[in-house]
CSV table of C-alpha atoms and ligand atoms in Angstrom, one decimal:
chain,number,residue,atom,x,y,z
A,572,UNK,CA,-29.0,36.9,50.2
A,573,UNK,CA,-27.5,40.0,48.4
A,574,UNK,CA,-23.2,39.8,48.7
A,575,UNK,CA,-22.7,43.5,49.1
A,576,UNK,CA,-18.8,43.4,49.9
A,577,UNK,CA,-15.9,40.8,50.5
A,578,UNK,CA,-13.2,41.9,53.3
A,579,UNK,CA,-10.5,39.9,52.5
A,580,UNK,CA,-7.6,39.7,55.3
A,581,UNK,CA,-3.7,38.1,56.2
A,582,UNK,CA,-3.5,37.2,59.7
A,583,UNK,CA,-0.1,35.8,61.4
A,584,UNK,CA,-0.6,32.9,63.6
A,585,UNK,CA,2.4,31.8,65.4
A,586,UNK,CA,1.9,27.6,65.7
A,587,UNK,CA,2.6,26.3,69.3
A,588,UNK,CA,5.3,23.7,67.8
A,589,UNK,CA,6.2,23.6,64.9
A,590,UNK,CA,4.8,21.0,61.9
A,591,UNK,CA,6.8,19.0,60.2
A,592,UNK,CA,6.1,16.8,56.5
A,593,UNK,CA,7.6,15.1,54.1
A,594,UNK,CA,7.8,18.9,52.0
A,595,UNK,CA,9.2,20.6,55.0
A,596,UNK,CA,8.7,22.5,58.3
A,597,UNK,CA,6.9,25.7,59.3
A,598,UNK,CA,6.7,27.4,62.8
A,599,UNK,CA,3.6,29.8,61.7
A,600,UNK,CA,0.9,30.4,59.5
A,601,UNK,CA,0.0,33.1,57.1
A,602,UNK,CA,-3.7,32.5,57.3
A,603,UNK,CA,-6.3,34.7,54.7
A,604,UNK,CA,-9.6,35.2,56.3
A,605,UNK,CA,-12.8,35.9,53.7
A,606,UNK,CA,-15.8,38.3,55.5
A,607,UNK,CA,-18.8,38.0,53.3
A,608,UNK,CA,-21.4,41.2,53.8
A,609,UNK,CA,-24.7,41.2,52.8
A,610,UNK,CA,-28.1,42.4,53.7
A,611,UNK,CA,-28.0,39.5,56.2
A,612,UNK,CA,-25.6,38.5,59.2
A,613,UNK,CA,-22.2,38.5,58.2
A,614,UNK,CA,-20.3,34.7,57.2
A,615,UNK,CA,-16.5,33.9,58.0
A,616,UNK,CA,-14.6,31.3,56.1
A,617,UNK,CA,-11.0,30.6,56.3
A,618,UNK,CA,-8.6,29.9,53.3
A,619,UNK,CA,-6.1,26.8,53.8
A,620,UNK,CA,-3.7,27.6,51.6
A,621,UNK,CA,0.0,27.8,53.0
A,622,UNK,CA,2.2,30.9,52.3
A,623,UNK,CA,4.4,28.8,50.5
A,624,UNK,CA,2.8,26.3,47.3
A,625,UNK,CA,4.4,23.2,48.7
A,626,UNK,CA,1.3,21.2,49.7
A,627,UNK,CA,-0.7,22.2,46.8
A,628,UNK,CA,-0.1,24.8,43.8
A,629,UNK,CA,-2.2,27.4,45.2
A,630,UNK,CA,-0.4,30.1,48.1
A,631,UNK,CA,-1.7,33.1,49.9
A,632,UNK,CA,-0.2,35.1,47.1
A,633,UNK,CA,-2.3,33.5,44.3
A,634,UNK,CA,-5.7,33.1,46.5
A,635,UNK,CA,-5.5,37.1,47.0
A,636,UNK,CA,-5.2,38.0,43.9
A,637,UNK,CA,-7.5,35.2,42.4
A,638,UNK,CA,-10.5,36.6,44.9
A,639,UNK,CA,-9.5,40.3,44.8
A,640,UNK,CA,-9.7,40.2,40.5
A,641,UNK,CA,-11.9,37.1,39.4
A,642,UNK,CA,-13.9,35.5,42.7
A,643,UNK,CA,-15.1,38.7,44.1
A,644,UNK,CA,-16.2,40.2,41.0
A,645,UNK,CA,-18.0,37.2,40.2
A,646,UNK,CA,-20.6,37.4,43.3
A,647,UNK,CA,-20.8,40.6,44.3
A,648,UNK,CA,-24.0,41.9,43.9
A,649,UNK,CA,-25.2,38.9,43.0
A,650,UNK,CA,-28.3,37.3,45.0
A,651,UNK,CA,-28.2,33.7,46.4
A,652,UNK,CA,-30.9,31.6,47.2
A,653,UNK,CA,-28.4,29.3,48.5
A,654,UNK,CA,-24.5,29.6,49.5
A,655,UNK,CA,-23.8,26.2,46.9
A,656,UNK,CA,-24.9,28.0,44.3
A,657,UNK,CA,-21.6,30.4,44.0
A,658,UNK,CA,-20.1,27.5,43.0
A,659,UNK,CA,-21.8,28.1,39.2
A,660,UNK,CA,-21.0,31.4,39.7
A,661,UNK,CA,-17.2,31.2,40.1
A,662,UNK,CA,-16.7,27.9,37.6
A,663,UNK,CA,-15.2,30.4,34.8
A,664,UNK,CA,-12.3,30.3,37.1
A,665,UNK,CA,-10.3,26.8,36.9
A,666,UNK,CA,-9.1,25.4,39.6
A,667,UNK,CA,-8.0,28.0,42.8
A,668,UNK,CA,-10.2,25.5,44.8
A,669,UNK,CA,-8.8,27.1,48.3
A,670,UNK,CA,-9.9,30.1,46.8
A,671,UNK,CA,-13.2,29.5,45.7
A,672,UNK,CA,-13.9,27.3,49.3
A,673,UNK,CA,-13.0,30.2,51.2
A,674,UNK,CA,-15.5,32.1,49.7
A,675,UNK,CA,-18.8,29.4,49.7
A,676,UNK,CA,-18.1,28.8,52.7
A,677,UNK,CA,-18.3,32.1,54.0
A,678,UNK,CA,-21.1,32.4,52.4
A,679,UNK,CA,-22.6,28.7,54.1
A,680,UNK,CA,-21.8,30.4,57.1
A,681,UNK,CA,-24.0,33.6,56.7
A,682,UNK,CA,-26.8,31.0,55.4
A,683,UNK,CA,-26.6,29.0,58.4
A,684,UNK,CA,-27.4,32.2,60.5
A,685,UNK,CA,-29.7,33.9,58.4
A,686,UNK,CA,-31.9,30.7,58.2
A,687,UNK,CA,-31.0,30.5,62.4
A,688,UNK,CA,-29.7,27.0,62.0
A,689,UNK,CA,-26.8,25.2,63.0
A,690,UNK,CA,-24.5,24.8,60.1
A,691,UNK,CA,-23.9,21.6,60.5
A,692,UNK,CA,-27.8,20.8,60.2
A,693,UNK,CA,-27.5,22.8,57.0
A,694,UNK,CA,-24.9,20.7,55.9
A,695,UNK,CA,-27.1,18.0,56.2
A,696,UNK,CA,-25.1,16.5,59.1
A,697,UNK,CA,-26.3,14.3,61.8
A,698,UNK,CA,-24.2,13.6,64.4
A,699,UNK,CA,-24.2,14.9,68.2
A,700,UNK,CA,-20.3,13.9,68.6
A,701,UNK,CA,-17.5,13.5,66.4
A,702,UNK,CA,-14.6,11.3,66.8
A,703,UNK,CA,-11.4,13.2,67.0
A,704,UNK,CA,-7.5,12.0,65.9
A,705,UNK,CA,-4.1,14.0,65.4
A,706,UNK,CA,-2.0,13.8,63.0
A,707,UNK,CA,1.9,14.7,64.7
A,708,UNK,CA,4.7,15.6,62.3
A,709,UNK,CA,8.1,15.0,62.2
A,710,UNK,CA,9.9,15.5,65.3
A,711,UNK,CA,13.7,15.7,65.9
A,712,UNK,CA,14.0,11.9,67.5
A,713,UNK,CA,11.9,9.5,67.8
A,714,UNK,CA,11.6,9.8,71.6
A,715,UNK,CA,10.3,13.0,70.8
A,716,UNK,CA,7.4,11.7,68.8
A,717,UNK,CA,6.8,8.9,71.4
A,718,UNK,CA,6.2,11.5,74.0
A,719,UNK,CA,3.7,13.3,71.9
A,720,UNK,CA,2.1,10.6,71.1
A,721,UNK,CA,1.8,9.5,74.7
A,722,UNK,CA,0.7,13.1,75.7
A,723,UNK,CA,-2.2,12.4,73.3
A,724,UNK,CA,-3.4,9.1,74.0
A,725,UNK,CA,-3.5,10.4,77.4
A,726,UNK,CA,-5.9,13.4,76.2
A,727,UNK,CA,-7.8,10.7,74.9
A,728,UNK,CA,-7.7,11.4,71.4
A,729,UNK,CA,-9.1,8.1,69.4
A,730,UNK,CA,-6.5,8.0,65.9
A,731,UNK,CA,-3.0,8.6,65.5
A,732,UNK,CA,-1.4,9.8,62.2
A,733,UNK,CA,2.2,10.4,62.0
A,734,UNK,CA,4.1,11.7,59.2
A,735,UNK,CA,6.7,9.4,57.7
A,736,UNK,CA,9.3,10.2,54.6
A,737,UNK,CA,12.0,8.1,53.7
A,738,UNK,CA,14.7,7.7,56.5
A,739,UNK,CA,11.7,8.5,59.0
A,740,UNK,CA,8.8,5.7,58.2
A,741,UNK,CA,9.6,2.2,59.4
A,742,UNK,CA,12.1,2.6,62.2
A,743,UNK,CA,9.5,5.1,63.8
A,744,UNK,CA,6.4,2.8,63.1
A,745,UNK,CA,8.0,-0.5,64.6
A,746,UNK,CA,8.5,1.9,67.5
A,747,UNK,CA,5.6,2.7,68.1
A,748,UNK,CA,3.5,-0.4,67.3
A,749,UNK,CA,6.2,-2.2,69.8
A,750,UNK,CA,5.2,0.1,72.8
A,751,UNK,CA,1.4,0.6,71.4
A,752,UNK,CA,0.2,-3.0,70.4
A,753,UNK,CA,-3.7,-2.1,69.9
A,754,UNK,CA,-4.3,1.7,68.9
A,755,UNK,CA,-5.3,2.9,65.9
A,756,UNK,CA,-2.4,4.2,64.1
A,757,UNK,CA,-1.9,5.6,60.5
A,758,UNK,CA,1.1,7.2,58.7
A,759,UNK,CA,0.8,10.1,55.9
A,760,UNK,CA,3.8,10.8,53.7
A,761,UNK,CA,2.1,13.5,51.4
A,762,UNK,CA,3.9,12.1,48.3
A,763,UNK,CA,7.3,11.1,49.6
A,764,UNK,CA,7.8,7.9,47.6
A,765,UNK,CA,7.9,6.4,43.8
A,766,UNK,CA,6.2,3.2,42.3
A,767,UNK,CA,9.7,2.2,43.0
A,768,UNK,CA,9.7,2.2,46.6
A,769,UNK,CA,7.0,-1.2,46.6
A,770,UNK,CA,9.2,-3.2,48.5
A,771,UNK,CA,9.5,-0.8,50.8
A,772,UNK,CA,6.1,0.3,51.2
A,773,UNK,CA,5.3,-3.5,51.8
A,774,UNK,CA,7.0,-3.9,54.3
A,775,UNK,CA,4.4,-0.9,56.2
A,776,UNK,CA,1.9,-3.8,56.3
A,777,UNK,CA,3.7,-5.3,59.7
A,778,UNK,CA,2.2,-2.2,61.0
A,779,UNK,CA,-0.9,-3.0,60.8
A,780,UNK,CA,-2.0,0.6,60.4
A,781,UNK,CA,-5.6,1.8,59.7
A,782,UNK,CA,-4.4,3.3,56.9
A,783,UNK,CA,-1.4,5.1,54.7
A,784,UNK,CA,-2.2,8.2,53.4
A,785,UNK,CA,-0.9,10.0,49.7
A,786,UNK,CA,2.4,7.7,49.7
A,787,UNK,CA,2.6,8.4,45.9
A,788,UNK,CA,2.6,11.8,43.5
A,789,UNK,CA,0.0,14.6,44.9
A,790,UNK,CA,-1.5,14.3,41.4
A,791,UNK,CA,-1.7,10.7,40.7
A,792,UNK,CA,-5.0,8.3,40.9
A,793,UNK,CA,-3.4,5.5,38.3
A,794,UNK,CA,-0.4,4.6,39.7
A,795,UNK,CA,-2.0,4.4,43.7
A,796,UNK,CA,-4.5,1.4,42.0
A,797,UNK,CA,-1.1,-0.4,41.2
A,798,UNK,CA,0.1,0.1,44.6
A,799,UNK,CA,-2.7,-0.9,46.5
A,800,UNK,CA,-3.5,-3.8,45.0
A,801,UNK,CA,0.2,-4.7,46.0
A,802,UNK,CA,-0.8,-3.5,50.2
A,803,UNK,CA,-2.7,-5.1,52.2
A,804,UNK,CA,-2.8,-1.7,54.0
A,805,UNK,CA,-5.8,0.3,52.8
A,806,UNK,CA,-4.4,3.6,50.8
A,807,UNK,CA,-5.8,6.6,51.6
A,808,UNK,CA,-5.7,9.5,49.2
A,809,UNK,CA,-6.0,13.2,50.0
A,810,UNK,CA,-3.7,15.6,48.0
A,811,UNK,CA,-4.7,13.6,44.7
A,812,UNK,CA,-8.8,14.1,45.5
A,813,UNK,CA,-9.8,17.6,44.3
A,814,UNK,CA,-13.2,16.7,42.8
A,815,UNK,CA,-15.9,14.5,43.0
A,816,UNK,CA,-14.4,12.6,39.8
A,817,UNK,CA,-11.4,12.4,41.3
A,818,UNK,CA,-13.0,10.7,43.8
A,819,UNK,CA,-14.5,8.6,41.3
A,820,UNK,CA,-11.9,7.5,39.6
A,821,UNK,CA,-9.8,6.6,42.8
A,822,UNK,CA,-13.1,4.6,44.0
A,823,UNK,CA,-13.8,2.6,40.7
A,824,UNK,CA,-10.2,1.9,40.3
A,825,UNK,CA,-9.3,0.7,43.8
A,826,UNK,CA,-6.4,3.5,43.7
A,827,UNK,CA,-7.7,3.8,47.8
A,828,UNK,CA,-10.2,2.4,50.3
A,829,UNK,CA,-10.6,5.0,52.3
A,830,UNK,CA,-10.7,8.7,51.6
A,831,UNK,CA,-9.6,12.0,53.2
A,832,UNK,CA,-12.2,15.3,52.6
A,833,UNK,CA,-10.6,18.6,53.1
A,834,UNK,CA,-13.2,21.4,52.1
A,835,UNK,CA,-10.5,23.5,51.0
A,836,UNK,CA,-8.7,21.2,49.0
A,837,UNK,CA,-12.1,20.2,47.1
A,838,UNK,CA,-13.2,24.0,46.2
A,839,UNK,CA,-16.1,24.2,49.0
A,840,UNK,CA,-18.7,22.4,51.4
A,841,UNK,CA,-20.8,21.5,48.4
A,842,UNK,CA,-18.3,19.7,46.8
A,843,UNK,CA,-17.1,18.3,49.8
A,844,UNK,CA,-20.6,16.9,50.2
A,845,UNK,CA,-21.0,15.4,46.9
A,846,UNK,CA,-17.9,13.8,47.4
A,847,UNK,CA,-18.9,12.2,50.7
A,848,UNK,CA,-22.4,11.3,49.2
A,849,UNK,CA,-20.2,9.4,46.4
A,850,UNK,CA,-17.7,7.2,48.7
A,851,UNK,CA,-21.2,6.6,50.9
A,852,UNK,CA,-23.1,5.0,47.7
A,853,UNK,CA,-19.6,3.4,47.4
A,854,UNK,CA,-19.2,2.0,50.7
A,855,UNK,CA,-15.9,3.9,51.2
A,856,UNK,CA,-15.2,5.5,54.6
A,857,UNK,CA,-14.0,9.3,54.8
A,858,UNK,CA,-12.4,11.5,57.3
A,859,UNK,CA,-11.9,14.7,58.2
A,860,UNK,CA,-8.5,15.9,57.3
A,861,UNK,CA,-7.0,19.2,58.8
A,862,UNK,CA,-4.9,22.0,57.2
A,863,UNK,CA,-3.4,23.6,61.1
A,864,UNK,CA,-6.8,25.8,60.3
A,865,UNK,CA,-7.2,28.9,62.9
A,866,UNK,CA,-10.6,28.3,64.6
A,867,UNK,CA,-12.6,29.8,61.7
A,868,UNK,CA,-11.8,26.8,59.5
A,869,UNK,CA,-11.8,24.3,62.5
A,870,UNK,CA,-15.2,25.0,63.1
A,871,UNK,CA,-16.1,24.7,59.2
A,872,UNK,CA,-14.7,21.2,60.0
A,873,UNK,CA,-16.2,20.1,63.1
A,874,UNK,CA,-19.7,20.5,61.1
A,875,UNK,CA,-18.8,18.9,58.0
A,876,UNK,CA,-18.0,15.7,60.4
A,877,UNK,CA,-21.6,15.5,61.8
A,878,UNK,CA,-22.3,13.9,57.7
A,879,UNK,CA,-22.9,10.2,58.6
A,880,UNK,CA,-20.0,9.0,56.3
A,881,UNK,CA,-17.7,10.8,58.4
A,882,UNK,CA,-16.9,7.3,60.1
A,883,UNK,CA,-13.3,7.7,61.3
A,884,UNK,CA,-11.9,10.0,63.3
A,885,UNK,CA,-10.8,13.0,61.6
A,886,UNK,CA,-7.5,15.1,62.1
A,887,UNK,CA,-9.7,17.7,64.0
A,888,UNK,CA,-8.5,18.4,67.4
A,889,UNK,CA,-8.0,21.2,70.3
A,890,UNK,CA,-7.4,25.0,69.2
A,891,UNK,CA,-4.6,24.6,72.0
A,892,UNK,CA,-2.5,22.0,70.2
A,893,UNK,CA,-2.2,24.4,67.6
A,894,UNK,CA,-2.3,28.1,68.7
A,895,UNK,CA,-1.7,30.1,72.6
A,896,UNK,CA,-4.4,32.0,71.6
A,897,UNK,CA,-7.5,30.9,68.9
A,898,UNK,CA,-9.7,34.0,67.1
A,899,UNK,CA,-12.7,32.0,68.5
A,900,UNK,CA,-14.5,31.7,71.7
A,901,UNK,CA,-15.2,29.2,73.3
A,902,UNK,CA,-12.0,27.5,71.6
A,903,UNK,CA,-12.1,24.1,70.1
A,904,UNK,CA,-11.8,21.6,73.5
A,905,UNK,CA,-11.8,17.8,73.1
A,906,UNK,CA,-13.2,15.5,76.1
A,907,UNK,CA,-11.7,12.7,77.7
A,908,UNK,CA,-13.2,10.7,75.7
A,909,UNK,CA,-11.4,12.2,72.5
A,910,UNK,CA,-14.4,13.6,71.2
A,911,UNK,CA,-15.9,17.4,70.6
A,912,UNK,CA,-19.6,17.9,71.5
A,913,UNK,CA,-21.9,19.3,68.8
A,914,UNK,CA,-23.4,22.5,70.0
A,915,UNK,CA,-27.2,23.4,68.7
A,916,UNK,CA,-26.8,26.8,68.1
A,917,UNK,CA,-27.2,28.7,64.2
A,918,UNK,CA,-24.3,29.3,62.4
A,919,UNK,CA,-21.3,27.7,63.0
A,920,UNK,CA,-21.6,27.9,66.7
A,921,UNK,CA,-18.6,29.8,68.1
A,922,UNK,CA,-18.0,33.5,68.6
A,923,UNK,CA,-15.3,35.2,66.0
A,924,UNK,CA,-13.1,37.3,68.0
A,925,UNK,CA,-12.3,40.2,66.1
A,926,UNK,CA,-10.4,42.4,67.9
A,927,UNK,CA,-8.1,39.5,68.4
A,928,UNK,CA,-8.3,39.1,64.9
A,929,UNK,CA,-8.0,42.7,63.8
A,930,UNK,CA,-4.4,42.7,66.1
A,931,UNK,CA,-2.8,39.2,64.3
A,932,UNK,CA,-4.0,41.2,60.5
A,933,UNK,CA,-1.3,42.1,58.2
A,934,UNK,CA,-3.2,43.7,55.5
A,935,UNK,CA,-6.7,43.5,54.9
A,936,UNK,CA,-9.0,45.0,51.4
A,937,UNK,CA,-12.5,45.1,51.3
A,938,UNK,CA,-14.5,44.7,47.7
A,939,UNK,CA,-17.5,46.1,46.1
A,940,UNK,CA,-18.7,47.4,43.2
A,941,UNK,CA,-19.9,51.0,43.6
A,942,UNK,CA,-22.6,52.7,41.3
A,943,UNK,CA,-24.8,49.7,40.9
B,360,OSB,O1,-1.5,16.1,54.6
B,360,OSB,O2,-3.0,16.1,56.1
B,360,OSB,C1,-2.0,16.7,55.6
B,360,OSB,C2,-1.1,19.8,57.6
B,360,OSB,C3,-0.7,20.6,56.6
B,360,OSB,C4,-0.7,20.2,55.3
B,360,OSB,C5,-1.1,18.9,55.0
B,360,OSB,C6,-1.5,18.0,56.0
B,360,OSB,C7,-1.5,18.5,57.3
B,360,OSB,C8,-1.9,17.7,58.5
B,360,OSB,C9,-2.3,18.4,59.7
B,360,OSB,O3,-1.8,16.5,58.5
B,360,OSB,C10,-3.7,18.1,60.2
B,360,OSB,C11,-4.1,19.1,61.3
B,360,OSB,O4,-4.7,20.1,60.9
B,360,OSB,O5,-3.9,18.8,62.4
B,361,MG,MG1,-2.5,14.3,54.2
């Protein structure tokens, strides 16, 4: 395929409650949308960056002006046998991975319905189901969080994850292990805590959670290996994993047991694959993990966890825990069962709604290089 143009949007999304972590809370999302044109079907991809560079280093303000003066100009025009191989393409330009994954997969997308096939077969995925979690931030009190949490048992969904920091962590986990003997349960504190806090991260264990997720720095691989050898909890990384040799590294050293894959966080679908190709050779479980993605990006995640390494259930869940409205249709619905059924249709299987889309924009550029 030929990429004639990139629209590049900013579309407001007002969350249905608000999120809380360990780095703060936000009651919306600033959400940049990436069209790719070309002499095919068009192909959406979503950017998961925040508005505000708290999870990670990149924000809406550097991903617009990475794509509108380096990633755009380095595919346009170009012609692609295969949306993976922008990747080559864009490498000039380090790091900006939520950048660059907004783009390829875009581009993924527009393969998938050019070549009429699901995306997810594309992907090289091979489930009919996927197993679906939530991950529930912070709440005000803890009989707040216990009545989410019962709302979504009750929905059916299969994982909890709640967010912990200090002052919020054991008291809430005793809590809910007391009430909730048998479910799985995990916690994520997204870098709250210091090699310092071992005692106290020990003491998790009586939990018996399924896993805890990024307790240490969001760049650190070394000091999670001391950690976990102290746990008997399995450590799960995501923030630190941005590569497949990160990945490596936090495999070989035992810095986690389990991993989380976030295509935006690890540049794109291909290198989201490569890394769930390594932790499978590996024997390491992965998951899904979620970014409050609009139903662009949720799709984008629903097909990446048809890949048979994709063994626990991933923080991919209903459009309406998230938004009164999502820019796709049908929206994102989980069954009873806390599961979403895999739909064998090309491309990534839902209709964009663009009007919708076109009312939430707050600016929007298209690029392409003229006289060629
Ligand atoms: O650490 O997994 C995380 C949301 C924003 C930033 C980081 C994280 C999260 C989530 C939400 O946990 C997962 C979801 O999309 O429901
Ligand atoms: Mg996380």
């Amino acid at each position: 395929m030929k990429i004639d143009a990139i629209t590049l949007r900013e579309m407001r999304l007002p969350l249905v409650h608000f999120f809380e972590t360990s780095f703060g809370r936000i009651h919306e999302r600033h959400i940049l949308l990436v069209t790719v044109h070309s002499d095919g079907p068009e192909g959406w991809g979503e950017c998961v960056a925040d508005n505000a560079p708290f999870y990670s280093s990149e924000w809406t303000a550097t991903v617009w002006e990475t794509i509108k003066h380096y990633l755009a100009p380095a595919v346009l025009n170009r012609t692609l046998d295969r949306a993976g191989d922008c990747a080559s393409l864009m490498a000039r330009v380090r790091g900006h991975r939520m950048a660059k994954a907004a783009i390829e997969n875009a581009l993924w997308d527009a393969e998938a319905k050019q070549r009429n096939i699901p995306l997810w077969k594309l992907l090289g995925g091979t489930r009919s189901e996927i197993e679906c979690g939530v991950s529930i931030g912070i709440q005000d009190s803890i009989e707040q969080l216990l009545d989410k949490i019962a709302i979504e048992l009750a929905a059916g969904y299969r994982r909890i994850k709640v967010k912990v920091k200090p002052g919020w962590d054991l008291n809430v986990l005793e809590c809910i292990r007391s009430r909730w003997p048998a479910i799985l349960l995990s916690c994520d504190a997204n870098s709250a805590y210091t090699l310092d806090d071992i005692e106290h991260l020990r003491r998790f264990d009586a939990s018996r959670l399924l896993m805890i997720e990024q307790p240490l720095w969001h760049d650190d691989i070394y000091c999670h290996a001391k950690l976990q050898r102290e746990l008997k909890t399995a450590i799960c990384l995501d923030e630190s994993i941005t590569n497949v040799r990160d990945a490596m590294q936090a495999v070989e050293t035992g810095a986690c047991r389990i991993l989380n894959v976030k295509v935006g966080r690890v540049g794109g679908f291909s290198e989201a694959i490569n890394i769930h190709d390594l932790c499978a050779a590996h024997g390491v479980p992965v998951w899904c993990g979620g970014m409050l993605e609009s139903g662009i990006g949720r799709a984008h995640n629903i097909a990446l966890s048809t890949l048979q390494n994709f063994s626990l259930p991933g923080d991919v869940s209903a459009s309406q825990r998230y938004w009164k409205e999502d820019v796709i249709e049908p929206e994102v619905k989980v069954s009873p069962q806390g599961t979403i059924a895999i739909q064998d249709v090309p491309g990534a299987g839902y209709r964009i709604r663009t009007d919708l889309i076109e009312k939430l924009t707050l600016r929007k550029e298209t690029f392409r290089t003229t006289g060629k």
